[in-house]
mmCIF file of C-alpha atoms and ligand atoms in Angstrom:
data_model
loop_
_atom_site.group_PDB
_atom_site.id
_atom_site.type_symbol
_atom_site.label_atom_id
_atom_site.label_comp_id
_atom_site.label_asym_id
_atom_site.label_seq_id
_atom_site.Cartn_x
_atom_site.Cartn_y
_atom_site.Cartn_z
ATOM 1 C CA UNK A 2 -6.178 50.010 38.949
ATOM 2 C CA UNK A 3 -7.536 46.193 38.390
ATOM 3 C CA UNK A 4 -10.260 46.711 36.040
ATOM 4 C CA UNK A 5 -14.015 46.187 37.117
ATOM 5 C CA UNK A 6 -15.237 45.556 33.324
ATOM 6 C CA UNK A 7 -14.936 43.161 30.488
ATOM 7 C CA UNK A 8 -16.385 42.514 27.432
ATOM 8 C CA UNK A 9 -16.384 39.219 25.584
ATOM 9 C CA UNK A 10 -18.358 38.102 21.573
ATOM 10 C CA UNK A 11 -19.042 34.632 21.864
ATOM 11 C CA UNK A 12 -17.822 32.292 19.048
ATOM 12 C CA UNK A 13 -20.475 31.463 16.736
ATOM 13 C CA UNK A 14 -20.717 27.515 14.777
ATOM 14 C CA UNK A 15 -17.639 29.126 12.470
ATOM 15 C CA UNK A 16 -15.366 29.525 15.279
ATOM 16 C CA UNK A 17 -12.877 27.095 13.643
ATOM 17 C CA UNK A 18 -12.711 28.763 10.633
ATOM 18 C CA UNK A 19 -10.216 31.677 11.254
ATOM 19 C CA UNK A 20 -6.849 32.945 10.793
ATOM 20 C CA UNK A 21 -4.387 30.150 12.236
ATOM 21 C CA UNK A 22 -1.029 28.855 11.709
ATOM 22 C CA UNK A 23 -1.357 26.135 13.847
ATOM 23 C CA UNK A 24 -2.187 22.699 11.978
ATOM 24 C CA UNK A 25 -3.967 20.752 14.313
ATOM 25 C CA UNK A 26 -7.973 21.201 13.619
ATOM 26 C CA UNK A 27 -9.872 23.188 16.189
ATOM 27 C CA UNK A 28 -13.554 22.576 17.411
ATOM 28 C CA UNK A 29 -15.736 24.926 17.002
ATOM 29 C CA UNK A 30 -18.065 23.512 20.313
ATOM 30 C CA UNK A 31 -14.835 22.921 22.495
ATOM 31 C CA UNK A 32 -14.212 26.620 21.196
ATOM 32 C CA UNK A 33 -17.083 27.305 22.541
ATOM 33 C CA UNK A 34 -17.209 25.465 26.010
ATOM 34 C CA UNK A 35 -13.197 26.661 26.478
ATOM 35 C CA UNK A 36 -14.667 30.604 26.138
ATOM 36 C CA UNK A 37 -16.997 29.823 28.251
ATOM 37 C CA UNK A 38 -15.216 28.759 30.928
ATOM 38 C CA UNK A 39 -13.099 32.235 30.283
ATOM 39 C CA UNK A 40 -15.878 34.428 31.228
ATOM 40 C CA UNK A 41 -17.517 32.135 34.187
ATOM 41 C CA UNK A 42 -13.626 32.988 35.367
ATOM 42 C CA UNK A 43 -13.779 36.959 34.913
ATOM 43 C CA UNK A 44 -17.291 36.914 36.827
ATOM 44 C CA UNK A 45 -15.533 34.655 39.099
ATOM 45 C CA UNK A 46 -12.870 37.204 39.786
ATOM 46 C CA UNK A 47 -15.867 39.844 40.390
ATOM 47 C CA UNK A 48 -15.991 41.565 36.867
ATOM 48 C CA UNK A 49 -19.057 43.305 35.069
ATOM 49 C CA UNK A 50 -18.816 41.649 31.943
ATOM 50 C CA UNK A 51 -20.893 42.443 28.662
ATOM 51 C CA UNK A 52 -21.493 39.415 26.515
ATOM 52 C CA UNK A 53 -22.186 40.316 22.974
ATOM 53 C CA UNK A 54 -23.330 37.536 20.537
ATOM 54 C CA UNK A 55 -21.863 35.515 17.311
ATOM 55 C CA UNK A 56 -20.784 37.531 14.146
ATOM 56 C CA UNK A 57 -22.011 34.741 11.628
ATOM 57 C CA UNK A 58 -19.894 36.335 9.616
ATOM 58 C CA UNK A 59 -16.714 36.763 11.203
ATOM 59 C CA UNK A 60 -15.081 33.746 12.608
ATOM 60 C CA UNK A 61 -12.361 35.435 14.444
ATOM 61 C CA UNK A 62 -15.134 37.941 16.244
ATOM 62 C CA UNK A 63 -14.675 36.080 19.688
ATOM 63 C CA UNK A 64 -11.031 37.549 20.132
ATOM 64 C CA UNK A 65 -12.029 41.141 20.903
ATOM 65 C CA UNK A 66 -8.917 41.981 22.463
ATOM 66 C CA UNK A 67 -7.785 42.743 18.992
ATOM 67 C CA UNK A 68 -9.855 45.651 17.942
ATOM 68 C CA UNK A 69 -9.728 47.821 20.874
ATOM 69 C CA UNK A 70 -7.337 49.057 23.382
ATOM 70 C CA UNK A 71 -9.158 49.843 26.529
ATOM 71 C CA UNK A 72 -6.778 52.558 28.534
ATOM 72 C CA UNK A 73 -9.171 53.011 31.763
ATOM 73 C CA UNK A 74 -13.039 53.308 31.449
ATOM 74 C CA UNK A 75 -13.023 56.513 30.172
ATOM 75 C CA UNK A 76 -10.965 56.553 26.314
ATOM 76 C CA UNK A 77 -10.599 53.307 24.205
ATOM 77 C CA UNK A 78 -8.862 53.215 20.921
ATOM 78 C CA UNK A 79 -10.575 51.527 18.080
ATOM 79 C CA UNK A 80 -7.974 49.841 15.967
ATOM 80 C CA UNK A 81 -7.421 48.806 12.447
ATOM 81 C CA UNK A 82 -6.681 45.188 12.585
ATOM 82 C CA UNK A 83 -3.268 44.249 10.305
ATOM 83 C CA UNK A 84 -5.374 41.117 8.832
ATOM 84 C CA UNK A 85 -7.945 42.786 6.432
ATOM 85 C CA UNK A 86 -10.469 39.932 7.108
ATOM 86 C CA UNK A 87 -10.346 40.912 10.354
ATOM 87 C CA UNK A 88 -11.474 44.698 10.250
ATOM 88 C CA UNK A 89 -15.317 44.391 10.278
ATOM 89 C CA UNK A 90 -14.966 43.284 13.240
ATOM 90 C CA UNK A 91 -14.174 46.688 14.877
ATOM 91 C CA UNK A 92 -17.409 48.560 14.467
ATOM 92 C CA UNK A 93 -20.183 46.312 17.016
ATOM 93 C CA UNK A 94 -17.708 45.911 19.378
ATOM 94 C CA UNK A 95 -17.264 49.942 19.539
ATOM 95 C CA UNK A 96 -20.705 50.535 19.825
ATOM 96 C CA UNK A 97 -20.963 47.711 22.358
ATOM 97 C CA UNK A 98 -17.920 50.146 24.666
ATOM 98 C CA UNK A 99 -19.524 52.241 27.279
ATOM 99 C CA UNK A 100 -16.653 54.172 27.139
ATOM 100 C CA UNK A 101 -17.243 58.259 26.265
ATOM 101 C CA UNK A 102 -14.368 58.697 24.435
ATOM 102 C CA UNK A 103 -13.293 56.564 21.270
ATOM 103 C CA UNK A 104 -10.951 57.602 19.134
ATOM 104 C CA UNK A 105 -9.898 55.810 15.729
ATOM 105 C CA UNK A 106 -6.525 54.749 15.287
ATOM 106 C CA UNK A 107 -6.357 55.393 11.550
ATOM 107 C CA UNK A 108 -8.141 59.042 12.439
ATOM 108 C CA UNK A 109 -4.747 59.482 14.112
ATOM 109 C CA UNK A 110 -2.244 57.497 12.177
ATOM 110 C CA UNK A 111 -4.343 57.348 8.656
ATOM 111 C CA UNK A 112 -5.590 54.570 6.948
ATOM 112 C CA UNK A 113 -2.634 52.639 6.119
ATOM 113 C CA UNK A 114 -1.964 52.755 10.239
ATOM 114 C CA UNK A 115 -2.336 48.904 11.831
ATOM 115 C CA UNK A 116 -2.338 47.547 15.335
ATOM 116 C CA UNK A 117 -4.251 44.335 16.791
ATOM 117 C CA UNK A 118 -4.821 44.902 20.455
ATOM 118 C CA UNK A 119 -2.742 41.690 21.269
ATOM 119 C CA UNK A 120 0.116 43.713 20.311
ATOM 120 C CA UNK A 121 0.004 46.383 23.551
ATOM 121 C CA UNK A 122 1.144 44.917 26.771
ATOM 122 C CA UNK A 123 -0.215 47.602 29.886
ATOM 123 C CA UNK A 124 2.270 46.839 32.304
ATOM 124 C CA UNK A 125 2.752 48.180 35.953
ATOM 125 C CA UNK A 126 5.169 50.693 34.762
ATOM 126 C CA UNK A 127 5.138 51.124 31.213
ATOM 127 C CA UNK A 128 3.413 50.040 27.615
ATOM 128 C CA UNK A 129 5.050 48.064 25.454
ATOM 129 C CA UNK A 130 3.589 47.676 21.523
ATOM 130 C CA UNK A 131 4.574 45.179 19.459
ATOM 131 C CA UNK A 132 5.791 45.366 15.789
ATOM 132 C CA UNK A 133 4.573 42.348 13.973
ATOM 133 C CA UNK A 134 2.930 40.842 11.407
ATOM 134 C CA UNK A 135 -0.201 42.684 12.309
ATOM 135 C CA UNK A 136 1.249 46.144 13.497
ATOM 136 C CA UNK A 137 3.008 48.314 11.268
ATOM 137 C CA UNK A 138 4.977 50.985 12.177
ATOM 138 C CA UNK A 139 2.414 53.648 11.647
ATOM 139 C CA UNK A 140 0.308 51.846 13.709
ATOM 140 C CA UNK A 141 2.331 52.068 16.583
ATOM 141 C CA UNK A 142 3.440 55.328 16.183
ATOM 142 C CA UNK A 143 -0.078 56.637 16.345
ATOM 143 C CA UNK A 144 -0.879 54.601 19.275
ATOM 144 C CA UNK A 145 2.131 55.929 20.901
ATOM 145 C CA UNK A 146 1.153 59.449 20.533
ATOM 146 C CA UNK A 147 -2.544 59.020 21.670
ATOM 147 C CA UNK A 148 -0.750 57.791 24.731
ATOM 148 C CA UNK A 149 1.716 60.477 24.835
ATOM 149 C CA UNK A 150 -1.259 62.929 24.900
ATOM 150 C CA UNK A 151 -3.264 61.425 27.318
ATOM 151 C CA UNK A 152 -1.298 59.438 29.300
ATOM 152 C CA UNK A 153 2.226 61.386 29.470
ATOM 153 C CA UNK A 154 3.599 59.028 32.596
ATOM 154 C CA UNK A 155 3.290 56.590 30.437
ATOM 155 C CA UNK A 156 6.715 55.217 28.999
ATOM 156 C CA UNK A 157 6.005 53.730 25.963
ATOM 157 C CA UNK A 158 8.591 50.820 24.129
ATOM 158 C CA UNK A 159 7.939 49.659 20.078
ATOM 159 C CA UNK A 160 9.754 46.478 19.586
ATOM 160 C CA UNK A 161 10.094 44.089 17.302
ATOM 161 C CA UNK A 162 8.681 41.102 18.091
ATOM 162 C CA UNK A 163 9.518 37.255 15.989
ATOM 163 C CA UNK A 164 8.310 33.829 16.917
ATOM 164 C CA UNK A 165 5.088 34.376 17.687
ATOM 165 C CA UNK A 166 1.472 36.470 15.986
ATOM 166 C CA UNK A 167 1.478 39.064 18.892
ATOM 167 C CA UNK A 168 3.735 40.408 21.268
ATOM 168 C CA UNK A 169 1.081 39.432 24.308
ATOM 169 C CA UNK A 170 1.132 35.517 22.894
ATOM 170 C CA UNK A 171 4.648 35.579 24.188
ATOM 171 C CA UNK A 172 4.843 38.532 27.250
ATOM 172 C CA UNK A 173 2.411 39.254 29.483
ATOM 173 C CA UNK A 174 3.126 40.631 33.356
ATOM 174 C CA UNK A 175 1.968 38.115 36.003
ATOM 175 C CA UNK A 176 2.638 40.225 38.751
ATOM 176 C CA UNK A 177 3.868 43.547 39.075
ATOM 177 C CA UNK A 178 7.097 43.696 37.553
ATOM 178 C CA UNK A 179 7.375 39.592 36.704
ATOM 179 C CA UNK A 180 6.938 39.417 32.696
ATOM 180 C CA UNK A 181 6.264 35.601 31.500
ATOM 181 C CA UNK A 182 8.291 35.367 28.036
ATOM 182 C CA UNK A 183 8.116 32.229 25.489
ATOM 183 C CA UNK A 184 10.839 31.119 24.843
ATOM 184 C CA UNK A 185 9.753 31.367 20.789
ATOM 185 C CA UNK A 186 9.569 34.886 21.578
ATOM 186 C CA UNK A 187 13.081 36.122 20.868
ATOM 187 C CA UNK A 188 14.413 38.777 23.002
ATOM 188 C CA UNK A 189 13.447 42.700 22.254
ATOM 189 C CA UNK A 190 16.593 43.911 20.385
ATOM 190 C CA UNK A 191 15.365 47.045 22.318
ATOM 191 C CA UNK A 192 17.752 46.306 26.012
ATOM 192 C CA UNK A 193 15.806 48.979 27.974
ATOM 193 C CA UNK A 194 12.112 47.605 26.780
ATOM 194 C CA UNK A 195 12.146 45.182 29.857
ATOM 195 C CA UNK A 196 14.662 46.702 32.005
ATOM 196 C CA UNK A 197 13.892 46.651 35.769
ATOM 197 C CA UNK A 198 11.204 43.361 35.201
ATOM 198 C CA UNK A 199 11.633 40.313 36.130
ATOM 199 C CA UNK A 200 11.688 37.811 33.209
ATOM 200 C CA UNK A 201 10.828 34.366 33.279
ATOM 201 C CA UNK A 202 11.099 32.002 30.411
ATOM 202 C CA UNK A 203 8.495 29.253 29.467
ATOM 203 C CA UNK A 204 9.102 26.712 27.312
ATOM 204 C CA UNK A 205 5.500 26.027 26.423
ATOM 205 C CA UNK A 206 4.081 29.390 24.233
ATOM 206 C CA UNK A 207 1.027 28.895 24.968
ATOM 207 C CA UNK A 208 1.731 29.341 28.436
ATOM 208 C CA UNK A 209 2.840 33.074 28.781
ATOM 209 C CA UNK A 210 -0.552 34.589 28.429
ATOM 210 C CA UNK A 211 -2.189 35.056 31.281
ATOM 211 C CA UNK A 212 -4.580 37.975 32.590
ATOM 212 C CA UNK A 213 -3.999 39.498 36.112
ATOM 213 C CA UNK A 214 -7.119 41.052 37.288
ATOM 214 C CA UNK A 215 -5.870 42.773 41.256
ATOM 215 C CA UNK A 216 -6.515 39.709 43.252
ATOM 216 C CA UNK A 217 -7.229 37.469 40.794
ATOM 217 C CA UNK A 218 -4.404 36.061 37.468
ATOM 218 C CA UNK A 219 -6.419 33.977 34.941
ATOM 219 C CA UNK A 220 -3.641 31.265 33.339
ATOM 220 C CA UNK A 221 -4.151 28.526 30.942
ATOM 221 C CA UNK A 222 -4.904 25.312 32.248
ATOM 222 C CA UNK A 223 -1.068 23.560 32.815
ATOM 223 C CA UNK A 224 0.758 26.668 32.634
ATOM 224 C CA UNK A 225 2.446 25.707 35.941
ATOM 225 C CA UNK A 226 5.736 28.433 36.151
ATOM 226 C CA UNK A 227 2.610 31.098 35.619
ATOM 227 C CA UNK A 228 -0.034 29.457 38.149
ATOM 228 C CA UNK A 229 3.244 29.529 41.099
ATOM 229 C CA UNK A 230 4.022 32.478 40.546
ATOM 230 C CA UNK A 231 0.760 34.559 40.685
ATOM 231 C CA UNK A 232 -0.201 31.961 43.289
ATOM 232 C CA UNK A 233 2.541 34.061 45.614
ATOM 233 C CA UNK A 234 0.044 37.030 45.353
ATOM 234 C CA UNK A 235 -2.901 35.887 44.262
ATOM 235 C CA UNK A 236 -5.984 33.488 43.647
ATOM 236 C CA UNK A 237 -5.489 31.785 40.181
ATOM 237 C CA UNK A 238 -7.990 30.272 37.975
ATOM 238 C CA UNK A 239 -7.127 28.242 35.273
ATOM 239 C CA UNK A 240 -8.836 28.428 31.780
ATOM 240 C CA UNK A 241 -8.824 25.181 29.390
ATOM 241 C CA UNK A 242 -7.345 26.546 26.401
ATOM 242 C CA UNK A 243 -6.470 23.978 24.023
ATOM 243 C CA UNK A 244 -9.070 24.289 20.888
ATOM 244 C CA UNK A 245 -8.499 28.169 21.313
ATOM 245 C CA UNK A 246 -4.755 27.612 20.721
ATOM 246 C CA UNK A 247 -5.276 25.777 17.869
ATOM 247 C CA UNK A 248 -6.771 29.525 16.538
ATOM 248 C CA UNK A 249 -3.576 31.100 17.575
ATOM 249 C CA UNK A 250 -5.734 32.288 20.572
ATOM 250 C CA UNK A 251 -4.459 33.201 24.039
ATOM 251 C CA UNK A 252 -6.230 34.338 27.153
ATOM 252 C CA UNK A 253 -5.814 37.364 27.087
ATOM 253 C CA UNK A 254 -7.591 38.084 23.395
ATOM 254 C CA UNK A 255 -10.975 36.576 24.541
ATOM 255 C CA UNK A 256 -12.002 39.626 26.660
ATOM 256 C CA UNK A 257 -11.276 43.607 26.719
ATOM 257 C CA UNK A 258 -10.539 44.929 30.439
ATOM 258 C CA UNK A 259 -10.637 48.204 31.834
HETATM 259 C C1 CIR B 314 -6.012 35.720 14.309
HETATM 260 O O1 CIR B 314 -5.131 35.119 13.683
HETATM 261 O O2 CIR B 314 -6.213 36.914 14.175
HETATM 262 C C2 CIR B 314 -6.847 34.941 15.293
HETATM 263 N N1 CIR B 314 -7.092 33.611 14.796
HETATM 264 C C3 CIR B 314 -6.181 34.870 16.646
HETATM 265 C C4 CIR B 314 -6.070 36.186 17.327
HETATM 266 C C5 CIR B 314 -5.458 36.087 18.673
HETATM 267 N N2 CIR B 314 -5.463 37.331 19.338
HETATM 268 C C6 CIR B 314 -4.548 37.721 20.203
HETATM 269 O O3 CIR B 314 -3.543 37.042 20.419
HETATM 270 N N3 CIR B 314 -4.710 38.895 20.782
#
């Protein structure tokens, strides 16, 4: 099911002032006009989307994706970010969720349990969750069995992931069954994570995250192999997405979906 929601934090005067490993200085009002043009294109692609304001205190609020996972409109996980600077970000975005049932990751996995949303990758067919420098292994594991319990057709992969912060920076689905990989994404040593997609490598990495919403794929502005190939299926808008890189930023961490 495409999802009919989103929900998006605007980036506050600070926005420049996150985590990054990028060296090239971001700024903080091209943040703000690039996020903006990410939410004019989920209302463009007919989304309900809640806009919650600046965390003064939080520079790295705007990039929600990372303290929830949204699985439908009816259960969301609230996660424990692997950055500790990161984790009071968690609690206005839960109470911002309509959804009725929340559960806490680390009331499932306890409190050493980590996981940043931009390391689970909803696919057509299956889940994948990325180990990485955010996402432990308890982490994962507790996500996994949340989504055992709930969602038993669910497959569910943990791989490794190197090259990149999160597993969705460098593999997203563009269509159903097409993954996008960067190529500074190695491989999953894990052979039956992706078998049955279709995998196609981009050289750019900031060009394999991009959000399909049904009949409607949000890329990043230039990410051509991306903007053909959901342009087989359907409409594409493009999202400027420089500044936002330069925060280690993709597309798909500026909104939750469901
Ligand atoms: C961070 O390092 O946590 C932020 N500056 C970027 C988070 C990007 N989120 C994502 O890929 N899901």
């Amino acid at each position: 099911q495409p999802p009919t929601h989103a929900l998006v934090r605007h980036p506050g005067p600070n926005a420049a002032e996150g985590l990054t490993d990028v060296h090239e200085p971001a700024d903080p009002e091209a943040i703000a006009a690039e996020h903006a043009a990410s939410v004019t294109a989920l209302r463009d692609a007919g989304l309900e989307v809640i806009e919650l304001p600046a965390d003064p205190d939080r520079p790295d609020g705007y990039f929600v994706e990372d303290v929830a996972v949204c699985l439908g409109p009816e259960l969301v996980v609230l996660t424990n970010p692997g950055a500790p600077e990161r984790r009071g970000e968690v609690d206005a975005v839960a109470e911002a969720l309509p959804h009725p049932t929340k559960l806490r990751l680390t009331d499932v996995g306890g409190p050493d349990a980590t996981l940043d949303g931009g390391d689970v990758l909803i696919a057509a067919d299956r889940v994948l969750v990325g180990l990485s420098r955010r996402t432990n292994i308890a982490g994962a594991r507790a996500l996994a069995g949340i989504l055992a319990r709930h969602h038993p057709a669910w497959p569910v992969s943990i791989i490794r992931i190197q090259g990149v912060l999160h597993l969705k920076t460098g593999l997203t689905e563009v269509t159903p069954g097409t993954v996008l990989r960067a190529a500074a994404m190695r491989p999953p040593a894990d052979v039956f994570a992706l078998a049955g997609l279709d995998e196609v490598l981009v050289d750019d990495v900031n060009h394999a995250n991009v959000v399909p919403l049904g009949e409607v794929t949000l890329v990043p502005e230039g990410a051509r192999a991306a903007a053909r190939i959901a342009g087989r299926r359907t409409r594409v808008i493009e999202v400027p997405l420089t500044h936002i890189g330069r925060m280690d930023g993709g597309l798909t961490c500026l909104s939750l979906r469901w």
